[in-house]
PDB file of C-alpha atoms in Angstrom:
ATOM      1  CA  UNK A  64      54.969 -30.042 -71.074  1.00  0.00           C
ATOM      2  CA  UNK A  65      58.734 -30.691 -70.771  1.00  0.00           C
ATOM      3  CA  UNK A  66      59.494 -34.139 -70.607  1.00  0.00           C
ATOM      4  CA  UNK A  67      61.441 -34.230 -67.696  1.00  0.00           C
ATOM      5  CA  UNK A  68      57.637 -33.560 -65.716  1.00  0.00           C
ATOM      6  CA  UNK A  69      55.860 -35.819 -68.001  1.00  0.00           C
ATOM      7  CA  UNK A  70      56.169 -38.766 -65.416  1.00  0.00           C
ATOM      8  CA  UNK A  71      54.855 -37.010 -62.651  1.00  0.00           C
ATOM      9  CA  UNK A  72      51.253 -37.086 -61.952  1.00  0.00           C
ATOM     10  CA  UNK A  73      50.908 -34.413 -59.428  1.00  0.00           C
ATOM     11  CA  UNK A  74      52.794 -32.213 -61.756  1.00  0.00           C
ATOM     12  CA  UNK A  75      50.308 -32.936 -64.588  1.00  0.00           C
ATOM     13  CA  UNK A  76      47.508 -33.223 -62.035  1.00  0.00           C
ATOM     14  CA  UNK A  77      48.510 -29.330 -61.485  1.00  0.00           C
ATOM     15  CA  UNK A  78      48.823 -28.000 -64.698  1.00  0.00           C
ATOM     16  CA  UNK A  79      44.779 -29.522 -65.870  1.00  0.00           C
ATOM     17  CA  UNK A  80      43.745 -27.738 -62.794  1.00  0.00           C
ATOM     18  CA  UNK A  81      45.338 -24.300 -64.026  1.00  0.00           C
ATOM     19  CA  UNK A  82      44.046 -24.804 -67.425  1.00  0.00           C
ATOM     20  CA  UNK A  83      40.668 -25.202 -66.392  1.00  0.00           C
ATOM     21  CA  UNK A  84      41.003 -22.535 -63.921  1.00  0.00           C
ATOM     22  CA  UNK A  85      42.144 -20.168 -67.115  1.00  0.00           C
ATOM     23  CA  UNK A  86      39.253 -21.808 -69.226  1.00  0.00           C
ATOM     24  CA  UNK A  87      36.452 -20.918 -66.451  1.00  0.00           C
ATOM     25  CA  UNK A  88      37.775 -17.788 -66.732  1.00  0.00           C
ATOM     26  CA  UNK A  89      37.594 -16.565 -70.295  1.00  0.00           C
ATOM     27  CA  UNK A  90      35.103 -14.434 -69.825  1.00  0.00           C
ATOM     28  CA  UNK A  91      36.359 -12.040 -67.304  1.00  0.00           C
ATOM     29  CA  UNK A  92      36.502  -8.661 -68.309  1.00  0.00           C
ATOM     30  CA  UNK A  93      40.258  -7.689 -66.898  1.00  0.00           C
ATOM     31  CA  UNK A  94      40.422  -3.864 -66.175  1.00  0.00           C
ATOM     32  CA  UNK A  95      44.048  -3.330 -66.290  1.00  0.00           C
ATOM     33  CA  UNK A  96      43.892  -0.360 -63.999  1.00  0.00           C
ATOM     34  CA  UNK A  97      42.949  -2.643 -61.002  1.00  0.00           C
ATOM     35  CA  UNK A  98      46.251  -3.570 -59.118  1.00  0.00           C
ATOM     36  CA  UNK A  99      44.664  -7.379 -58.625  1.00  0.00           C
ATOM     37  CA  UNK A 100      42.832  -9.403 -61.014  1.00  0.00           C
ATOM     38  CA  UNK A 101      41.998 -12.986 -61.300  1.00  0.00           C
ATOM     39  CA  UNK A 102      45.115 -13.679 -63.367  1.00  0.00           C
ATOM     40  CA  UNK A 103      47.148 -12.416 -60.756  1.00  0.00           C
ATOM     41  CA  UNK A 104      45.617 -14.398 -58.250  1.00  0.00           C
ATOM     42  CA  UNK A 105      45.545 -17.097 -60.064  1.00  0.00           C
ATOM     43  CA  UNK A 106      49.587 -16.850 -59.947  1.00  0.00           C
ATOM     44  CA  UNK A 107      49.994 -17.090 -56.444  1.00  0.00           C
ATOM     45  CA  UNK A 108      47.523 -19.682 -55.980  1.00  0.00           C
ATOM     46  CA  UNK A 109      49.798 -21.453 -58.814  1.00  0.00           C
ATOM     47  CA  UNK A 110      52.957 -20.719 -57.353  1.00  0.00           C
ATOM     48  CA  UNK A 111      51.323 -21.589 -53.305  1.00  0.00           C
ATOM     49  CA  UNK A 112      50.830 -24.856 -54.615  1.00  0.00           C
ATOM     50  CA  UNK A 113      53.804 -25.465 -56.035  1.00  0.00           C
ATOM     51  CA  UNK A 114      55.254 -24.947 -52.739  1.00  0.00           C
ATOM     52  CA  UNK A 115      53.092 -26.865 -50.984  1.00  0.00           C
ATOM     53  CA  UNK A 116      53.592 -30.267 -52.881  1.00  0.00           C
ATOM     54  CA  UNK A 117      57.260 -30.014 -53.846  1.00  0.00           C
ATOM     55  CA  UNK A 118      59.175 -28.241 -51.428  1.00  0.00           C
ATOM     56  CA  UNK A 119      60.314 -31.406 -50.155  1.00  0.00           C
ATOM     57  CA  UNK A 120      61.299 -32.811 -53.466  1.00  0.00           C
ATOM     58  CA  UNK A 121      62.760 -29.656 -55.532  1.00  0.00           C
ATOM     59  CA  UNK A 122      64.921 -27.117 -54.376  1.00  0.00           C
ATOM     60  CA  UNK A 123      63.857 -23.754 -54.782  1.00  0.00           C
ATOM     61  CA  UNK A 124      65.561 -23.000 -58.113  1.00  0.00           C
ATOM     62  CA  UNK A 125      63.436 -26.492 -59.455  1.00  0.00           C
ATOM     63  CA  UNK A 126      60.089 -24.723 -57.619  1.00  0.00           C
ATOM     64  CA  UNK A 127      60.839 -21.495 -59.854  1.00  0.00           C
ATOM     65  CA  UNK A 128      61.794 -24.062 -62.930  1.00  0.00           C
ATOM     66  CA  UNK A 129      58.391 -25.547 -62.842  1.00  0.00           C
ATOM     67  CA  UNK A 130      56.343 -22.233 -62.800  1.00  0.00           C
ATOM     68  CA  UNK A 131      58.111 -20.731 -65.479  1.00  0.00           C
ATOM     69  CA  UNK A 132      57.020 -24.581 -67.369  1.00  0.00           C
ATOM     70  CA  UNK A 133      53.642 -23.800 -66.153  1.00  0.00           C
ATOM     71  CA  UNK A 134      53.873 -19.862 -67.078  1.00  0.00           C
ATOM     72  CA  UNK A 135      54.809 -21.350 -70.654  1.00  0.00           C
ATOM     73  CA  UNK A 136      51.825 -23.035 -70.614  1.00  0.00           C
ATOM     74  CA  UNK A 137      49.719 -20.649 -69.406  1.00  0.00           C
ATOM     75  CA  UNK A 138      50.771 -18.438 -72.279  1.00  0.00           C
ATOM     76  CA  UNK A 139      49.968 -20.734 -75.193  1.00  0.00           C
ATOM     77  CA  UNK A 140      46.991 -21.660 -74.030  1.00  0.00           C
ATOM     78  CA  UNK A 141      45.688 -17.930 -73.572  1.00  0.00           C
ATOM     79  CA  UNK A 142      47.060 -17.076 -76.844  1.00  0.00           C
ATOM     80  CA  UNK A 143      45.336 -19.748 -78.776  1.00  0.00           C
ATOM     81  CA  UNK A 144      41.739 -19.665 -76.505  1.00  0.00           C
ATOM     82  CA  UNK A 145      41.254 -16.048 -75.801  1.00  0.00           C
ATOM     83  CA  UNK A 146      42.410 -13.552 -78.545  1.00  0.00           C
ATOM     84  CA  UNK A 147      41.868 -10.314 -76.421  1.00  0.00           C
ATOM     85  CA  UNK A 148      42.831  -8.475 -73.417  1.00  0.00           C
ATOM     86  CA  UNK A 149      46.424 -10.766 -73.408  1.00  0.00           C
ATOM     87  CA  UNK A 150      48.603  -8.304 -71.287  1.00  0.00           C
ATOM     88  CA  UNK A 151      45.797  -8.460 -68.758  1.00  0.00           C
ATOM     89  CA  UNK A 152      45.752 -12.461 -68.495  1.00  0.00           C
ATOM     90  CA  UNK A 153      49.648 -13.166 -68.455  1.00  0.00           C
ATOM     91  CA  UNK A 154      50.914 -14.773 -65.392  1.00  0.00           C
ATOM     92  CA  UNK A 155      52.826 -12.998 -63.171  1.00  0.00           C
ATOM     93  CA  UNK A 156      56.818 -13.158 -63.664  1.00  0.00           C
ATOM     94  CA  UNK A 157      58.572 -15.483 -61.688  1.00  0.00           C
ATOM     95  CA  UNK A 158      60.571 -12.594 -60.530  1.00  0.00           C
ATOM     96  CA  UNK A 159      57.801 -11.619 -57.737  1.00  0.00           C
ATOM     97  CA  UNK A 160      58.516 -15.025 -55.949  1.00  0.00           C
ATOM     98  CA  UNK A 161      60.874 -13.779 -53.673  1.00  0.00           C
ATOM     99  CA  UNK A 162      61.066 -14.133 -49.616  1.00  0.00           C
ATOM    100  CA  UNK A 163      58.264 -12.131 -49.376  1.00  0.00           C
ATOM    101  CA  UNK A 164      55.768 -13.181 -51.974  1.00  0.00           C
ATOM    102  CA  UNK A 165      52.887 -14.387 -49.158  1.00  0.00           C
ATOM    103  CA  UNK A 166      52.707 -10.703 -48.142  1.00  0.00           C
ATOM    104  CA  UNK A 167      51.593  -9.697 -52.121  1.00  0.00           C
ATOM    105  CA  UNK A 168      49.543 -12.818 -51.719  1.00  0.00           C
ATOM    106  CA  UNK A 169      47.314 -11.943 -49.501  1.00  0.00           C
ATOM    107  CA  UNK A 170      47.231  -7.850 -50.328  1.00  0.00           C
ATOM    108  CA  UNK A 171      46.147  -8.819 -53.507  1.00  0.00           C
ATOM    109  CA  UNK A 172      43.254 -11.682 -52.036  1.00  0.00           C
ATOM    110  CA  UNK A 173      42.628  -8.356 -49.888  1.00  0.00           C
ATOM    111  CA  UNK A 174      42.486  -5.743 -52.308  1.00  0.00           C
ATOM    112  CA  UNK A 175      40.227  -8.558 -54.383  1.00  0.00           C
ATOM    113  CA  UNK A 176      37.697  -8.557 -51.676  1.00  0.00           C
ATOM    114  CA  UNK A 177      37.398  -4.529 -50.760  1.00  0.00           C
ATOM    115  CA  UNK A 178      35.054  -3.285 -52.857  1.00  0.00           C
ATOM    116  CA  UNK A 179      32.187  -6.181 -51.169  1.00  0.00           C
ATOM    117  CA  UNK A 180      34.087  -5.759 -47.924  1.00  0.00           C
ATOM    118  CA  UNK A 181      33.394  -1.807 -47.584  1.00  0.00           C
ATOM    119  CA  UNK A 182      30.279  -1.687 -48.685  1.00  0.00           C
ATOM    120  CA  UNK A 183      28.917  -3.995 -45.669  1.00  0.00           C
ATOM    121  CA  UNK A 184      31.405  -2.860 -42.903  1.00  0.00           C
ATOM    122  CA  UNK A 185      30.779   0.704 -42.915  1.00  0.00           C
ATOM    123  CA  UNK A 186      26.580   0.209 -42.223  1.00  0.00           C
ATOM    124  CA  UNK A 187      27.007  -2.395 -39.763  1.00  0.00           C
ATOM    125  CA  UNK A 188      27.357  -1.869 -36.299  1.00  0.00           C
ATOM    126  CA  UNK A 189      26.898  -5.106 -34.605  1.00  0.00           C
ATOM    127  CA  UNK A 190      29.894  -6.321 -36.198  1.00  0.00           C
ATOM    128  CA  UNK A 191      31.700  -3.474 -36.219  1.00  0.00           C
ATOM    129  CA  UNK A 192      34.246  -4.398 -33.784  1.00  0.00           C
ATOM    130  CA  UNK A 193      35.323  -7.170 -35.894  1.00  0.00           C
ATOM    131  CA  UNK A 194      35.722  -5.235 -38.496  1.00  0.00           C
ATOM    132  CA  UNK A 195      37.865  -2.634 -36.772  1.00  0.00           C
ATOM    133  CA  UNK A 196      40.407  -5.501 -36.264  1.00  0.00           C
ATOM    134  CA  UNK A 197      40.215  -6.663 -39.466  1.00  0.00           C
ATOM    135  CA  UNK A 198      41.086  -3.665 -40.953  1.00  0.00           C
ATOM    136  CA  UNK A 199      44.191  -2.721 -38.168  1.00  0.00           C
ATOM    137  CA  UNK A 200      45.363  -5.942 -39.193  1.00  0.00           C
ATOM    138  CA  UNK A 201      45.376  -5.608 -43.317  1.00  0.00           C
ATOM    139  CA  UNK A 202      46.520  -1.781 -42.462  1.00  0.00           C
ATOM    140  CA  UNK A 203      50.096  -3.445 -41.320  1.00  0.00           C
ATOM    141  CA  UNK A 204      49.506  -5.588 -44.534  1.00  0.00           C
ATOM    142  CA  UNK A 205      49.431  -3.068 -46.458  1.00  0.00           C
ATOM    143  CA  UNK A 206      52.094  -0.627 -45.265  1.00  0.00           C
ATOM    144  CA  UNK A 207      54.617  -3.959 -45.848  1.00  0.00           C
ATOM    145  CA  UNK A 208      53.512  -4.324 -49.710  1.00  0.00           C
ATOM    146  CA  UNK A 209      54.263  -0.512 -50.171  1.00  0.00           C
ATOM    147  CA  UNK A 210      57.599  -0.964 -48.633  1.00  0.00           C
ATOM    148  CA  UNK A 211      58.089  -4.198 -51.201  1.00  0.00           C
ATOM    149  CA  UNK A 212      56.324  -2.428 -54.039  1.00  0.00           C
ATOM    150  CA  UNK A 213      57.299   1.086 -53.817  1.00  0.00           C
ATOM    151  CA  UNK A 214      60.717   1.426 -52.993  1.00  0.00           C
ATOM    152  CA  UNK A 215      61.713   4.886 -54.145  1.00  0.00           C
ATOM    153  CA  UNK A 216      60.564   7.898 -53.068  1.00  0.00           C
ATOM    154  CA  UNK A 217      59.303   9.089 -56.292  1.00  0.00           C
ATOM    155  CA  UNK A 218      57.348   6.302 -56.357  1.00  0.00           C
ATOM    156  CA  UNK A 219      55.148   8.213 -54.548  1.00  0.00           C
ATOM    157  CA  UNK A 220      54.055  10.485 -56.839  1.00  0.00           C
ATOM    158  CA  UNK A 221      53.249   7.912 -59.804  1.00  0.00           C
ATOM    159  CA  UNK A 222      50.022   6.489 -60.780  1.00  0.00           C
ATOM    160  CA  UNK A 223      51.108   2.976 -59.318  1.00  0.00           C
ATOM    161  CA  UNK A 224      50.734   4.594 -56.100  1.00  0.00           C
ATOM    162  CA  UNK A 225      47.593   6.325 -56.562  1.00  0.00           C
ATOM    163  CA  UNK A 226      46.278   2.912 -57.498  1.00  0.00           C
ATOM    164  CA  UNK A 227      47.215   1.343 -53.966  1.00  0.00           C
ATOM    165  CA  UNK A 228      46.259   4.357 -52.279  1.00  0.00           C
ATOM    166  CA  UNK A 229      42.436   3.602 -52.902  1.00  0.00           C
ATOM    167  CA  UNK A 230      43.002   0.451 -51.191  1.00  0.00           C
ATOM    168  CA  UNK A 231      44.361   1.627 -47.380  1.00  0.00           C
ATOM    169  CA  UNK A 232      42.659  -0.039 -45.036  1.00  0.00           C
ATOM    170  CA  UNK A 233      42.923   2.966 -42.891  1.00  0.00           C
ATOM    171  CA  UNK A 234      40.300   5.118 -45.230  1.00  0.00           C
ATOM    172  CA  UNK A 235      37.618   2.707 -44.010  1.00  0.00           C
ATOM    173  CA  UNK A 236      38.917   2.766 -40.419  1.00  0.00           C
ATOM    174  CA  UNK A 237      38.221   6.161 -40.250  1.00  0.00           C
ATOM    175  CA  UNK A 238      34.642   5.351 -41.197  1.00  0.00           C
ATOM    176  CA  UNK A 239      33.755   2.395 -38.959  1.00  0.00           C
ATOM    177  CA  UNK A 240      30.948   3.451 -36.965  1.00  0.00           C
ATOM    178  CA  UNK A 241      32.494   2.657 -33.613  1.00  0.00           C
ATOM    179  CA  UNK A 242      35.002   3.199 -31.840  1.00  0.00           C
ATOM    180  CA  UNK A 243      36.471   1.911 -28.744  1.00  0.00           C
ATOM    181  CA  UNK A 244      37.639   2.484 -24.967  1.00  0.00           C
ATOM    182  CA  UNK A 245      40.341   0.355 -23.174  1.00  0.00           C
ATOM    183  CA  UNK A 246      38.092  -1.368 -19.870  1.00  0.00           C
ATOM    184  CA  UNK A 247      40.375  -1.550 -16.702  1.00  0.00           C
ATOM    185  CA  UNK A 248      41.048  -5.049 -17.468  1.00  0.00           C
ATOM    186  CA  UNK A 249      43.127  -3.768 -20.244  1.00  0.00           C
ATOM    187  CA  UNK A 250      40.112  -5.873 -23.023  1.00  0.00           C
ATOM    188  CA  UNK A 251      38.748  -3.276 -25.698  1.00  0.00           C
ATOM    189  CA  UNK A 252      34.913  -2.188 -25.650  1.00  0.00           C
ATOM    190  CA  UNK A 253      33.734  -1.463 -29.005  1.00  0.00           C
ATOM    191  CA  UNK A 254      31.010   1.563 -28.607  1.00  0.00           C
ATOM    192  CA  UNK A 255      28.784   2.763 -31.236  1.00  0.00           C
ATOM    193  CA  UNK A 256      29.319   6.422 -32.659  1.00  0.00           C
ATOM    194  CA  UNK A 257      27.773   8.254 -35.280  1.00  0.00           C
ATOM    195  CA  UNK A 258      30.883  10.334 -35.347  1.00  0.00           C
ATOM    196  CA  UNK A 259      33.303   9.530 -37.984  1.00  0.00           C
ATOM    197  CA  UNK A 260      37.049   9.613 -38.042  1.00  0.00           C
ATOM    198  CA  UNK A 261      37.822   8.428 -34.539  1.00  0.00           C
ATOM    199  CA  UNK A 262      40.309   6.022 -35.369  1.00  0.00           C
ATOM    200  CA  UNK A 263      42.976   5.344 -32.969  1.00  0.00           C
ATOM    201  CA  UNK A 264      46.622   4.038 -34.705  1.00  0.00           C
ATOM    202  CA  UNK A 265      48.544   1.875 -32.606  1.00  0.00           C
ATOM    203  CA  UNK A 266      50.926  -0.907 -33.130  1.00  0.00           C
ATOM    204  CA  UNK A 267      49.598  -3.131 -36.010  1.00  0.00           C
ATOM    205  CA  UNK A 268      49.304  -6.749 -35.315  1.00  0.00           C
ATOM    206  CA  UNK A 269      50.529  -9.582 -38.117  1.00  0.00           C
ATOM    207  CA  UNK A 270      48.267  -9.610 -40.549  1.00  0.00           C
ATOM    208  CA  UNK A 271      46.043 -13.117 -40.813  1.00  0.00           C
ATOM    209  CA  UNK A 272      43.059 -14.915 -46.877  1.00  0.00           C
ATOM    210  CA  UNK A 273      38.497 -18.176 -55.000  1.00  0.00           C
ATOM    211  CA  UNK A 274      42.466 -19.162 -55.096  1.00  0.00           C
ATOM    212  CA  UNK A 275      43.911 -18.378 -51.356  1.00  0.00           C
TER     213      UNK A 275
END
């Protein structure tokens, strides 16, 4: 580590916690065609705690500093420990911390979790009202990481977007198994259906996330 961090115990504190975060996960199998991994994650959880213990002590150019120390890191040690699948396990560049890094943040804890997520919501009605909510919310989620990500048209048409496609929220709205009518107290009532594709778009509200 550079010396000028040596003398700072949270700062080493940090970096034994990454390394045995990257050691527990050696044997991951990283599919590079998923758009989130645990190395990705593992960035923003990185990068979230960076600004959550020295945002009152560095700037932001000393935040970025100090990831790019820990992205160094990071890089030996997967060179040296793991041997394979390297592209998959790099951190992410330091580049993606911009204004709006929380939103990739949490698509990516999202788009970590949908696979478990819509194989439960879509055979549950009890619940399904929650879930309907859920989903509305992470659909105005995602719409704001295509406008970061994709900012071209042509973008459109590349695989990139294919990718993110799989993960709209609003393909398992469409398959809830409710649905709902507005009472005249202006509350929702969540009704069962066995009709699909009765989802009703409105206006999104904000969106509400191992490393969150």
């Amino acid at each position: 580590m550079d010396s000028k961090y040596q003398n700072n115990e949270t700062i080493k504190s940090l970096c034994r916690i990454l390394l045995k975060n990257l050691n527990d996960n050696v044997q991951i199998n990283v599919n590079k065609s998923i758009p989130c991994n645990r190395y990705k994650l593992l960035s923003y959880w990185l990068y979230n705690k960076i600004e959550q213990f020295f945002t009152l002590n560095f700037d932001k150019i000393d935040r970025k500093n100090l990831y790019d120390e820990y992205a160094r890191i990071w890089k030996l040690f997967v060179n040296y420990s793991f041997r394979r699948n390297l592209n998959n396990c790099q951190p992410e560049p330091v580049s993606v911390f911009d204004d709006k890094w929380t939103v990739r943040k949490e698509f990516y804890e999202y788009c970590e979790d949908y696979n478990t997520f819509k194989k439960s919501c879509t055979h549950s009605s009890s619940t399904c009202g929650k879930y309907y909510e859920y989903l509305e919310n992470k659909s105005d989620l995602y719409d704001q990481f295509l406008t970061l990500n994709l900012n071209k048209h042509q973008d459109e048409d590349s695989s990139s977007y294919e990718i993110y496609k799989y993960y709209d929220p609003r393909t398992l709205l469409y398959n809830l198994p409710c649905t709902f009518k507005i009472s005249p107290d202006g509350r929702r009532e969540y009704v069962k259906t066995s009709t699909r594709n009765l989802y009703q778009p409105i206006v999104q509200p904000d969106a509400a996330s191992q490393y969150r």
